[in-house]
PDB file of C-alpha atoms in Angstrom:
ATOM      1  CA  ALA A   1     108.748  98.238 109.088  1.00 51.00           C
ATOM      2  CA  ALA A   2     108.131  96.310 105.888  1.00 69.00           C
ATOM      3  CA  GLY A   3     107.260  93.164 107.824  1.00 77.00           C
ATOM      4  CA  LEU A   4     110.375  91.198 106.885  1.00 84.00           C
ATOM      5  CA  PRO A   5     111.523  88.570 109.411  1.00 81.00           C
ATOM      6  CA  ALA A   6     115.149  89.640 108.944  1.00 85.00           C
ATOM      7  CA  MET A   7     117.067  92.551 107.476  1.00 89.00           C
ATOM      8  CA  PRO A   8     118.167  91.686 103.910  1.00 92.00           C
ATOM      9  CA  LYS A   9     121.881  91.694 103.242  1.00 94.00           C
ATOM     10  CA  ILE A  10     122.969  94.680 101.163  1.00 94.00           C
ATOM     11  CA  TYR A  11     125.556  94.413  98.406  1.00 96.00           C
ATOM     12  CA  ILE A  12     127.091  97.081  96.187  1.00 96.00           C
ATOM     13  CA  ILE A  13     128.080  96.150  92.629  1.00 95.00           C
ATOM     14  CA  ASN A  14     130.994  98.164  91.291  1.00 95.00           C
ATOM     15  CA  ASP A  15     129.340  99.141  88.010  1.00 94.00           C
ATOM     16  CA  PRO A  16     128.534 102.650  86.708  1.00 94.00           C
ATOM     17  CA  ALA A  17     125.177 101.616  85.203  1.00 94.00           C
ATOM     18  CA  PRO A  18     122.376 102.420  87.686  1.00 96.00           C
ATOM     19  CA  ASN A  19     120.290  99.369  88.572  1.00 96.00           C
ATOM     20  CA  ALA A  20     119.312  97.085  91.446  1.00 96.00           C
ATOM     21  CA  PHE A  21     117.882  93.653  92.147  1.00 95.00           C
ATOM     22  CA  ALA A  22     116.779  91.374  94.978  1.00 94.00           C
ATOM     23  CA  THR A  23     117.646  87.719  95.402  1.00 92.00           C
ATOM     24  CA  GLY A  24     116.791  84.916  97.811  1.00 89.00           C
ATOM     25  CA  ARG A  25     113.973  82.395  97.625  1.00 83.00           C
ATOM     26  CA  LYS A  26     112.628  83.302 101.075  1.00 87.00           C
ATOM     27  CA  PRO A  27     112.604  86.525 103.132  1.00 89.00           C
ATOM     28  CA  GLU A  28     114.881  85.068 105.823  1.00 90.00           C
ATOM     29  CA  THR A  29     117.779  84.669 103.378  1.00 90.00           C
ATOM     30  CA  ALA A  30     117.088  87.559 100.995  1.00 93.00           C
ATOM     31  CA  SER A  31     119.610  90.077  99.711  1.00 95.00           C
ATOM     32  CA  VAL A  32     119.402  93.374  97.851  1.00 96.00           C
ATOM     33  CA  ALA A  33     122.131  94.499  95.470  1.00 96.00           C
ATOM     34  CA  VAL A  34     122.550  97.999  94.064  1.00 97.00           C
ATOM     35  CA  THR A  35     125.150  99.314  91.664  1.00 96.00           C
ATOM     36  CA  ALA A  36     127.614 102.072  92.471  1.00 97.00           C
ATOM     37  CA  GLY A  37     126.094 104.026  89.605  1.00 96.00           C
ATOM     38  CA  LEU A  38     122.686 103.924  91.260  1.00 97.00           C
ATOM     39  CA  LEU A  39     124.033 105.253  94.554  1.00 97.00           C
ATOM     40  CA  ALA A  40     125.847 108.053  92.744  1.00 96.00           C
ATOM     41  CA  ARG A  41     122.826 109.280  90.777  1.00 96.00           C
ATOM     42  CA  LEU A  42     119.814 108.972  93.078  1.00 97.00           C
ATOM     43  CA  ASN A  43     118.775 111.198  95.950  1.00 96.00           C
ATOM     44  CA  ARG A  44     117.388 109.832  99.210  1.00 96.00           C
ATOM     45  CA  ASP A  45     113.729 109.634  98.138  1.00 97.00           C
ATOM     46  CA  GLU A  46     114.637 107.954  94.860  1.00 98.00           C
ATOM     47  CA  LEU A  47     116.895 105.423  96.557  1.00 97.00           C
ATOM     48  CA  GLN A  48     114.188 104.670  99.109  1.00 97.00           C
ATOM     49  CA  GLY A  49     111.779 104.009  96.241  1.00 98.00           C
ATOM     50  CA  VAL A  50     114.168 101.547  94.598  1.00 98.00           C
ATOM     51  CA  ILE A  51     114.909  99.700  97.848  1.00 97.00           C
ATOM     52  CA  ALA A  52     111.193  99.549  98.674  1.00 97.00           C
ATOM     53  CA  HIS A  53     110.526  98.084  95.217  1.00 97.00           C
ATOM     54  CA  GLU A  54     113.106  95.355  95.853  1.00 96.00           C
ATOM     55  CA  ILE A  55     111.771  94.670  99.349  1.00 96.00           C
ATOM     56  CA  SER A  56     108.328  94.221  97.794  1.00 95.00           C
ATOM     57  CA  HIS A  57     109.810  91.548  95.527  1.00 95.00           C
ATOM     58  CA  ILE A  58     111.071  89.805  98.666  1.00 94.00           C
ATOM     59  CA  LEU A  59     107.729  90.095 100.471  1.00 93.00           C
ATOM     60  CA  ASN A  60     105.909  88.732  97.413  1.00 92.00           C
ATOM     61  CA  ARG A  61     108.439  85.875  97.093  1.00 91.00           C
ATOM     62  CA  ASP A  62     108.939  86.862  93.476  1.00 90.00           C
ATOM     63  CA  ILE A  63     112.406  85.333  93.275  1.00 85.00           C
ATOM     64  CA  LEU A  64     110.974  81.888  94.071  1.00 86.00           C
ATOM     65  CA  PHE A  65     108.012  82.524  91.778  1.00 81.00           C
ATOM     66  CA  VAL A  66     110.161  83.523  88.810  1.00 81.00           C
ATOM     67  CA  THR A  67     112.518  80.603  89.449  1.00 79.00           C
ATOM     68  CA  LEU A  68     109.663  78.094  89.349  1.00 83.00           C
ATOM     69  CA  ALA A  69     108.193  79.772  86.268  1.00 79.00           C
ATOM     70  CA  GLY A  70     111.596  79.560  84.593  1.00 79.00           C
ATOM     71  CA  ILE A  71     111.861  75.854  85.419  1.00 83.00           C
ATOM     72  CA  MET A  72     108.408  75.200  83.935  1.00 85.00           C
ATOM     73  CA  LEU A  73     109.305  77.206  80.832  1.00 78.00           C
ATOM     74  CA  GLY A  74     112.562  75.316  80.421  1.00 81.00           C
ATOM     75  CA  SER A  75     110.767  71.989  80.819  1.00 86.00           C
ATOM     76  CA  ILE A  76     108.250  72.855  78.106  1.00 85.00           C
ATOM     77  CA  VAL A  77     110.986  73.979  75.724  1.00 81.00           C
ATOM     78  CA  LEU A  78     113.059  70.863  76.445  1.00 84.00           C
ATOM     79  CA  LEU A  79     110.137  68.474  75.898  1.00 84.00           C
ATOM     80  CA  SER A  80     109.243  70.256  72.677  1.00 83.00           C
ATOM     81  CA  GLN A  81     112.811  69.991  71.399  1.00 81.00           C
ATOM     82  CA  VAL A  82     113.023  66.296  72.317  1.00 80.00           C
ATOM     83  CA  PHE A  83     109.752  65.566  70.504  1.00 78.00           C
ATOM     84  CA  LEU A  84     110.655  67.519  67.359  1.00 76.00           C
ATOM     85  CA  ARG A  85     114.151  66.056  67.179  1.00 76.00           C
ATOM     86  CA  GLY A  86     112.724  62.581  67.710  1.00 74.00           C
ATOM     87  CA  MET A  87     110.256  63.073  64.867  1.00 69.00           C
ATOM     88  CA  PHE A  88     113.013  64.365  62.604  1.00 66.00           C
ATOM     89  CA  TYR A  89     115.294  61.405  63.199  1.00 67.00           C
ATOM     90  CA  SER A  90     112.386  58.949  62.945  1.00 66.00           C
ATOM     91  CA  SER A  91     111.397  60.336  59.558  1.00 62.00           C
ATOM     92  CA  MET A  92     114.992  60.105  58.409  1.00 59.00           C
ATOM     93  CA  MET A  93     115.003  56.397  59.328  1.00 60.00           C
ATOM     94  CA  GLY A  94     111.877  55.680  57.300  1.00 56.00           C
ATOM     95  CA  SER A  95     109.371  55.425  60.146  1.00 50.00           C
ATOM     96  CA  ARG A  96     106.659  56.783  57.871  1.00 49.00           C
ATOM     97  CA  ARG A  97     106.061  53.200  56.666  1.00 53.00           C
ATOM     98  CA  ARG A  98     104.032  52.614  59.810  1.00 50.00           C
ATOM     99  CA  PHE A  99     101.152  54.664  58.436  1.00 46.00           C
ATOM    100  CA  SER A 100     100.561  52.241  55.558  1.00 49.00           C
ATOM    101  CA  SER A 101      99.997  49.209  57.775  1.00 50.00           C
ATOM    102  CA  GLY A 102      96.704  50.371  59.216  1.00 49.00           C
ATOM    103  CA  GLY A 103      94.864  50.999  55.977  1.00 49.00           C
ATOM    104  CA  LYS A 104      94.247  54.249  54.152  1.00 51.00           C
ATOM    105  CA  GLY A 105      91.762  55.702  56.629  1.00 52.00           C
ATOM    106  CA  GLY A 106      93.826  54.815  59.683  1.00 54.00           C
ATOM    107  CA  GLY A 107      96.985  56.109  58.064  1.00 61.00           C
ATOM    108  CA  GLN A 108      95.382  59.450  57.237  1.00 74.00           C
ATOM    109  CA  ALA A 109      94.103  59.791  60.798  1.00 70.00           C
ATOM    110  CA  GLN A 110      97.573  59.123  62.156  1.00 68.00           C
ATOM    111  CA  ILE A 111      99.063  61.696  59.795  1.00 74.00           C
ATOM    112  CA  VAL A 112      96.542  64.303  60.964  1.00 74.00           C
ATOM    113  CA  MET A 113      97.301  63.540  64.618  1.00 74.00           C
ATOM    114  CA  LEU A 114     101.020  63.746  63.907  1.00 72.00           C
ATOM    115  CA  VAL A 115     100.669  67.128  62.201  1.00 78.00           C
ATOM    116  CA  VAL A 116      98.605  68.438  65.126  1.00 78.00           C
ATOM    117  CA  ALA A 117     101.216  67.163  67.586  1.00 76.00           C
ATOM    118  CA  ILE A 118     104.012  68.871  65.653  1.00 79.00           C
ATOM    119  CA  VAL A 119     102.094  72.169  65.553  1.00 82.00           C
ATOM    120  CA  VAL A 120     101.465  71.970  69.306  1.00 80.00           C
ATOM    121  CA  ALA A 121     105.137  71.161  69.932  1.00 80.00           C
ATOM    122  CA  ILE A 122     106.134  74.268  67.964  1.00 84.00           C
ATOM    123  CA  LEU A 123     103.549  76.627  69.451  1.00 85.00           C
ATOM    124  CA  ALA A 124     103.773  75.448  73.082  1.00 83.00           C
ATOM    125  CA  PRO A 125     107.223  76.975  73.750  1.00 84.00           C
ATOM    126  CA  ILE A 126     106.180  80.244  72.093  1.00 87.00           C
ATOM    127  CA  MET A 127     103.062  80.494  74.254  1.00 87.00           C
ATOM    128  CA  ALA A 128     105.068  79.491  77.335  1.00 86.00           C
ATOM    129  CA  TYR A 129     107.601  82.254  76.658  1.00 86.00           C
ATOM    130  CA  LEU A 130     104.852  84.858  76.219  1.00 87.00           C
ATOM    131  CA  LEU A 131     103.179  83.708  79.444  1.00 88.00           C
ATOM    132  CA  TYR A 132     106.493  83.859  81.294  1.00 86.00           C
ATOM    133  CA  PHE A 133     107.154  87.394  80.051  1.00 89.00           C
ATOM    134  CA  ALA A 134     103.616  88.481  81.003  1.00 88.00           C
ATOM    135  CA  LEU A 135     103.973  87.031  84.511  1.00 89.00           C
ATOM    136  CA  SER A 136     107.344  88.738  84.952  1.00 90.00           C
ATOM    137  CA  ARG A 137     105.877  92.098  83.918  1.00 93.00           C
ATOM    138  CA  ARG A 138     102.996  91.573  86.340  1.00 93.00           C
ATOM    139  CA  ARG A 139     105.411  90.999  89.221  1.00 94.00           C
ATOM    140  CA  GLU A 140     107.177  94.266  88.352  1.00 96.00           C
ATOM    141  CA  TYR A 141     103.888  96.164  88.508  1.00 97.00           C
ATOM    142  CA  LEU A 142     103.140  94.570  91.895  1.00 96.00           C
ATOM    143  CA  ALA A 143     106.582  95.530  93.193  1.00 96.00           C
ATOM    144  CA  ASP A 144     106.043  99.115  92.017  1.00 98.00           C
ATOM    145  CA  ALA A 145     102.745  99.170  93.903  1.00 97.00           C
ATOM    146  CA  GLY A 146     104.404  97.731  96.996  1.00 96.00           C
ATOM    147  CA  GLY A 147     107.282 100.187  96.764  1.00 96.00           C
ATOM    148  CA  ALA A 148     104.925 103.155  96.562  1.00 97.00           C
ATOM    149  CA  ARG A 149     102.959 101.800  99.508  1.00 96.00           C
ATOM    150  CA  LEU A 150     106.023 101.300 101.709  1.00 96.00           C
ATOM    151  CA  THR A 151     107.484 104.761 101.074  1.00 96.00           C
ATOM    152  CA  ARG A 152     104.159 106.613 100.737  1.00 96.00           C
ATOM    153  CA  TYR A 153     105.941 108.649  98.062  1.00 97.00           C
ATOM    154  CA  PRO A 154     105.371 107.267  94.524  1.00 98.00           C
ATOM    155  CA  GLU A 155     107.284 110.165  92.957  1.00 98.00           C
ATOM    156  CA  GLY A 156     110.525 108.865  94.463  1.00 97.00           C
ATOM    157  CA  LEU A 157     110.328 105.581  92.548  1.00 98.00           C
ATOM    158  CA  ALA A 158     109.015 107.303  89.415  1.00 98.00           C
ATOM    159  CA  SER A 159     111.934 109.732  89.375  1.00 98.00           C
ATOM    160  CA  ALA A 160     114.411 106.899  90.011  1.00 98.00           C
ATOM    161  CA  LEU A 161     113.053 104.890  87.081  1.00 98.00           C
ATOM    162  CA  GLU A 162     113.381 107.920  84.814  1.00 97.00           C
ATOM    163  CA  LYS A 163     117.007 108.432  85.817  1.00 97.00           C
ATOM    164  CA  ILE A 164     117.785 104.757  85.238  1.00 96.00           C
ATOM    165  CA  ALA A 165     116.122 104.801  81.817  1.00 94.00           C
ATOM    166  CA  ASN A 166     117.838 108.002  80.674  1.00 94.00           C
ATOM    167  CA  ASP A 167     121.290 107.212  82.019  1.00 93.00           C
ATOM    168  CA  PRO A 168     123.971 107.189  79.287  1.00 90.00           C
ATOM    169  CA  SER A 169     126.190 104.635  81.038  1.00 86.00           C
ATOM    170  CA  PRO A 170     127.135 101.475  79.136  1.00 83.00           C
ATOM    171  CA  GLN A 171     125.197  98.278  79.703  1.00 84.00           C
ATOM    172  CA  LEU A 172     125.879  96.353  82.914  1.00 87.00           C
ATOM    173  CA  ALA A 173     129.065  94.336  82.467  1.00 82.00           C
ATOM    174  CA  THR A 174     127.828  91.109  84.074  1.00 80.00           C
ATOM    175  CA  VAL A 175     124.232  90.963  82.868  1.00 82.00           C
ATOM    176  CA  ASN A 176     122.812  88.074  80.839  1.00 80.00           C
ATOM    177  CA  LYS A 177     119.397  86.801  79.758  1.00 78.00           C
ATOM    178  CA  VAL A 178     119.071  84.620  82.855  1.00 77.00           C
ATOM    179  CA  THR A 179     119.684  87.397  85.394  1.00 81.00           C
ATOM    180  CA  ALA A 180     118.027  90.258  83.470  1.00 84.00           C
ATOM    181  CA  PRO A 181     114.497  89.652  84.901  1.00 86.00           C
ATOM    182  CA  MET A 182     115.850  90.205  88.424  1.00 89.00           C
ATOM    183  CA  TYR A 183     116.686  93.881  87.892  1.00 93.00           C
ATOM    184  CA  ILE A 184     114.360  96.797  88.607  1.00 96.00           C
ATOM    185  CA  ALA A 185     114.753  97.944  84.993  1.00 94.00           C
ATOM    186  CA  ASN A 186     115.699  95.944  81.921  1.00 90.00           C
ATOM    187  CA  PRO A 187     119.520  96.101  81.952  1.00 89.00           C
ATOM    188  CA  PHE A 188     119.793  95.558  78.210  1.00 83.00           C
ATOM    189  CA  LYS A 189     120.078  98.883  76.406  1.00 66.00           C
ATOM    190  CA  LYS A 190     117.440  99.433  73.719  1.00 61.00           C
ATOM    191  CA  LYS A 191     117.455 102.246  71.211  1.00 52.00           C
ATOM    192  CA  LYS A 192     113.701 102.220  70.746  1.00 52.00           C
ATOM    193  CA  GLN A 193     110.703 100.812  72.551  1.00 49.00           C
ATOM    194  CA  ARG A 194     108.376  98.959  70.239  1.00 52.00           C
ATOM    195  CA  LYS A 195     104.985  97.440  70.926  1.00 54.00           C
ATOM    196  CA  LEU A 196     106.096  94.028  69.665  1.00 50.00           C
ATOM    197  CA  SER A 197     109.159  94.040  71.912  1.00 63.00           C
ATOM    198  CA  ASP A 198     106.936  94.887  74.899  1.00 73.00           C
ATOM    199  CA  LEU A 199     105.302  91.450  74.556  1.00 77.00           C
ATOM    200  CA  THR A 200     108.682  89.729  74.718  1.00 80.00           C
ATOM    201  CA  SER A 201     110.116  91.842  77.534  1.00 88.00           C
ATOM    202  CA  THR A 202     110.416  90.805  81.164  1.00 88.00           C
ATOM    203  CA  HIS A 203     109.779  94.418  82.224  1.00 93.00           C
ATOM    204  CA  PRO A 204     106.913  96.809  81.450  1.00 94.00           C
ATOM    205  CA  PRO A 205     107.888 100.007  79.596  1.00 94.00           C
ATOM    206  CA  ILE A 206     109.438 102.402  82.094  1.00 95.00           C
ATOM    207  CA  SER A 207     107.462 105.317  80.658  1.00 95.00           C
ATOM    208  CA  GLU A 208     104.256 103.460  81.509  1.00 97.00           C
ATOM    209  CA  ARG A 209     105.428 102.577  85.006  1.00 98.00           C
ATOM    210  CA  VAL A 210     106.296 106.226  85.640  1.00 98.00           C
ATOM    211  CA  ARG A 211     102.898 107.448  84.423  1.00 98.00           C
ATOM    212  CA  ILE A 212     101.113 104.998  86.712  1.00 98.00           C
ATOM    213  CA  LEU A 213     103.100 106.097  89.755  1.00 98.00           C
ATOM    214  CA  ARG A 214     102.545 109.781  88.990  1.00 98.00           C
ATOM    215  CA  ASN A 215      98.808 109.202  88.676  1.00 98.00           C
ATOM    216  CA  MET A 216      98.698 108.121  92.322  1.00 97.00           C
ATOM    217  CA  THR A 217      97.563 111.570  93.395  1.00 96.00           C
ATOM    218  CA  HIS A 218      95.115 110.579  96.145  1.00 94.00           C
ATOM    219  CA  GLY A 219      97.108 108.076  98.189  1.00 95.00           C
ATOM    220  CA  ALA A 220      99.739 105.348  98.274  1.00 96.00           C
ATOM    221  CA  SER A 221      97.579 102.282  98.887  1.00 95.00           C
ATOM    222  CA  PHE A 222      97.164  99.305  96.573  1.00 95.00           C
ATOM    223  CA  LYS A 223      93.745 100.678  95.677  1.00 95.00           C
ATOM    224  CA  ASP A 224      95.298 103.975  94.581  1.00 96.00           C
ATOM    225  CA  TYR A 225      97.826 102.115  92.426  1.00 97.00           C
ATOM    226  CA  SER A 226      95.034  99.989  90.965  1.00 96.00           C
ATOM    227  CA  ASN A 227      93.062 103.083  89.976  1.00 96.00           C
ATOM    228  CA  ALA A 228      96.148 104.702  88.444  1.00 97.00           C
ATOM    229  CA  PHE A 229      96.992 101.481  86.588  1.00 97.00           C
ATOM    230  CA  ALA A 230      93.507 101.288  85.075  1.00 96.00           C
ATOM    231  CA  LYS A 231      93.637 104.960  84.075  1.00 96.00           C
ATOM    232  CA  VAL A 232      96.994 104.644  82.289  1.00 97.00           C
ATOM    233  CA  THR A 233      96.762 101.178  80.731  1.00 95.00           C
ATOM    234  CA  HIS A 234      92.977 100.933  80.226  1.00 94.00           C
ATOM    235  CA  THR A 235      93.159  97.312  81.387  1.00 92.00           C
ATOM    236  CA  LYS A 236      92.196  95.368  84.485  1.00 89.00           C
ATOM    237  CA  THR A 237      94.233  95.811  87.631  1.00 88.00           C
ATOM    238  CA  VAL A 238      97.146  93.534  88.490  1.00 89.00           C
ATOM    239  CA  ILE A 239      96.501  93.947  92.223  1.00 90.00           C
ATOM    240  CA  PRO A 240      94.858  90.924  93.930  1.00 88.00           C
ATOM    241  CA  PRO A 241      91.308  91.672  95.156  1.00 88.00           C
ATOM    242  CA  THR A 242      92.273  90.881  98.759  1.00 83.00           C
ATOM    243  CA  ALA A 243      94.904  93.641  98.722  1.00 84.00           C
ATOM    244  CA  LEU A 244      92.403  96.238  97.516  1.00 83.00           C
ATOM    245  CA  THR A 245      90.470  95.987 100.778  1.00 78.00           C
ATOM    246  CA  LYS A 246      93.414  97.118 102.904  1.00 73.00           C
ATOM    247  CA  GLU A 247      93.545 100.486 104.655  1.00 82.00           C
ATOM    248  CA  ASP A 248      94.019 103.813 102.916  1.00 88.00           C
ATOM    249  CA  ILE A 249      97.543 105.234 103.003  1.00 93.00           C
ATOM    250  CA  ALA A 250      98.131 108.967 102.758  1.00 94.00           C
ATOM    251  CA  LEU A 251     100.913 110.393 100.626  1.00 95.00           C
ATOM    252  CA  ARG A 252     103.846 112.052 102.373  1.00 93.00           C
ATOM    253  CA  GLU A 253     105.878 115.068 101.410  1.00 91.00           C
ATOM    254  CA  ALA A 254     109.276 114.815  99.758  1.00 88.00           C
ATOM    255  CA  ASP A 255     112.266 114.467 102.064  1.00 79.00           C
ATOM    256  CA  VAL A 256     113.798 117.876 102.798  1.00 61.00           C
ATOM    257  CA  LYS A 257     117.344 116.563 102.357  1.00 64.00           C
ATOM    258  CA  ALA A 258     116.364 114.864  99.101  1.00 61.00           C
ATOM    259  CA  LYS A 259     115.151 118.196  97.721  1.00 59.00           C
ATOM    260  CA  LYS A 260     118.572 119.728  98.345  1.00 53.00           C
ATOM    261  CA  GLU A 261     120.446 116.889  96.620  1.00 60.00           C
TER     262      GLU A 261
END
């Protein structure tokens, strides 16, 4: 129904912390993993919302996208470190004598260029990190929009995100900084959400994601998510213009069995 060429493999992680992620660089070889804690805490509508979110990641090829972005980020950081270390060792060996051979004016120009190069080498990794975090957050918004569209019930995903955020379980046992961006919610436990930390987070604030989903009161299309996103964040939409022209999608009622759970 989601348009995938093959059914993703499903894995259950024996961990009490509720969370989920998708993996696989192409839809044909994709997998979805959910924790035992997630299955124990969510009702049917909420679980459908989480799975739909992960399927949207697969449809958008986000795993490949984030992998390539990570490689580019790592390359920038590596080149910056090589340059700065090279300059440090060169200065230790007395390479500054080169500036005196070209005359005062030429030497000053070289010094200025060197200072500029050092500043760029320091700032480039910082900017690359911020761009990487921003792109990761954007992909999460897109997956939320796709999840709401697939289920036609944004409240299911919103409620699931709330339960994940408020769960008192300890942090996931196997999580690390490399795998953290893959999860539906940041698996690292934080006592407080701060504006500064939002800029350096791979995930948007869950409270904001929930508000956007609950503002989808007129439909479940990408256009409805775009309108809700603009209303909550007061910024431009993250939805591509081509997706906004797609058909309207009506909201559905909550699953009867989910209400009883």
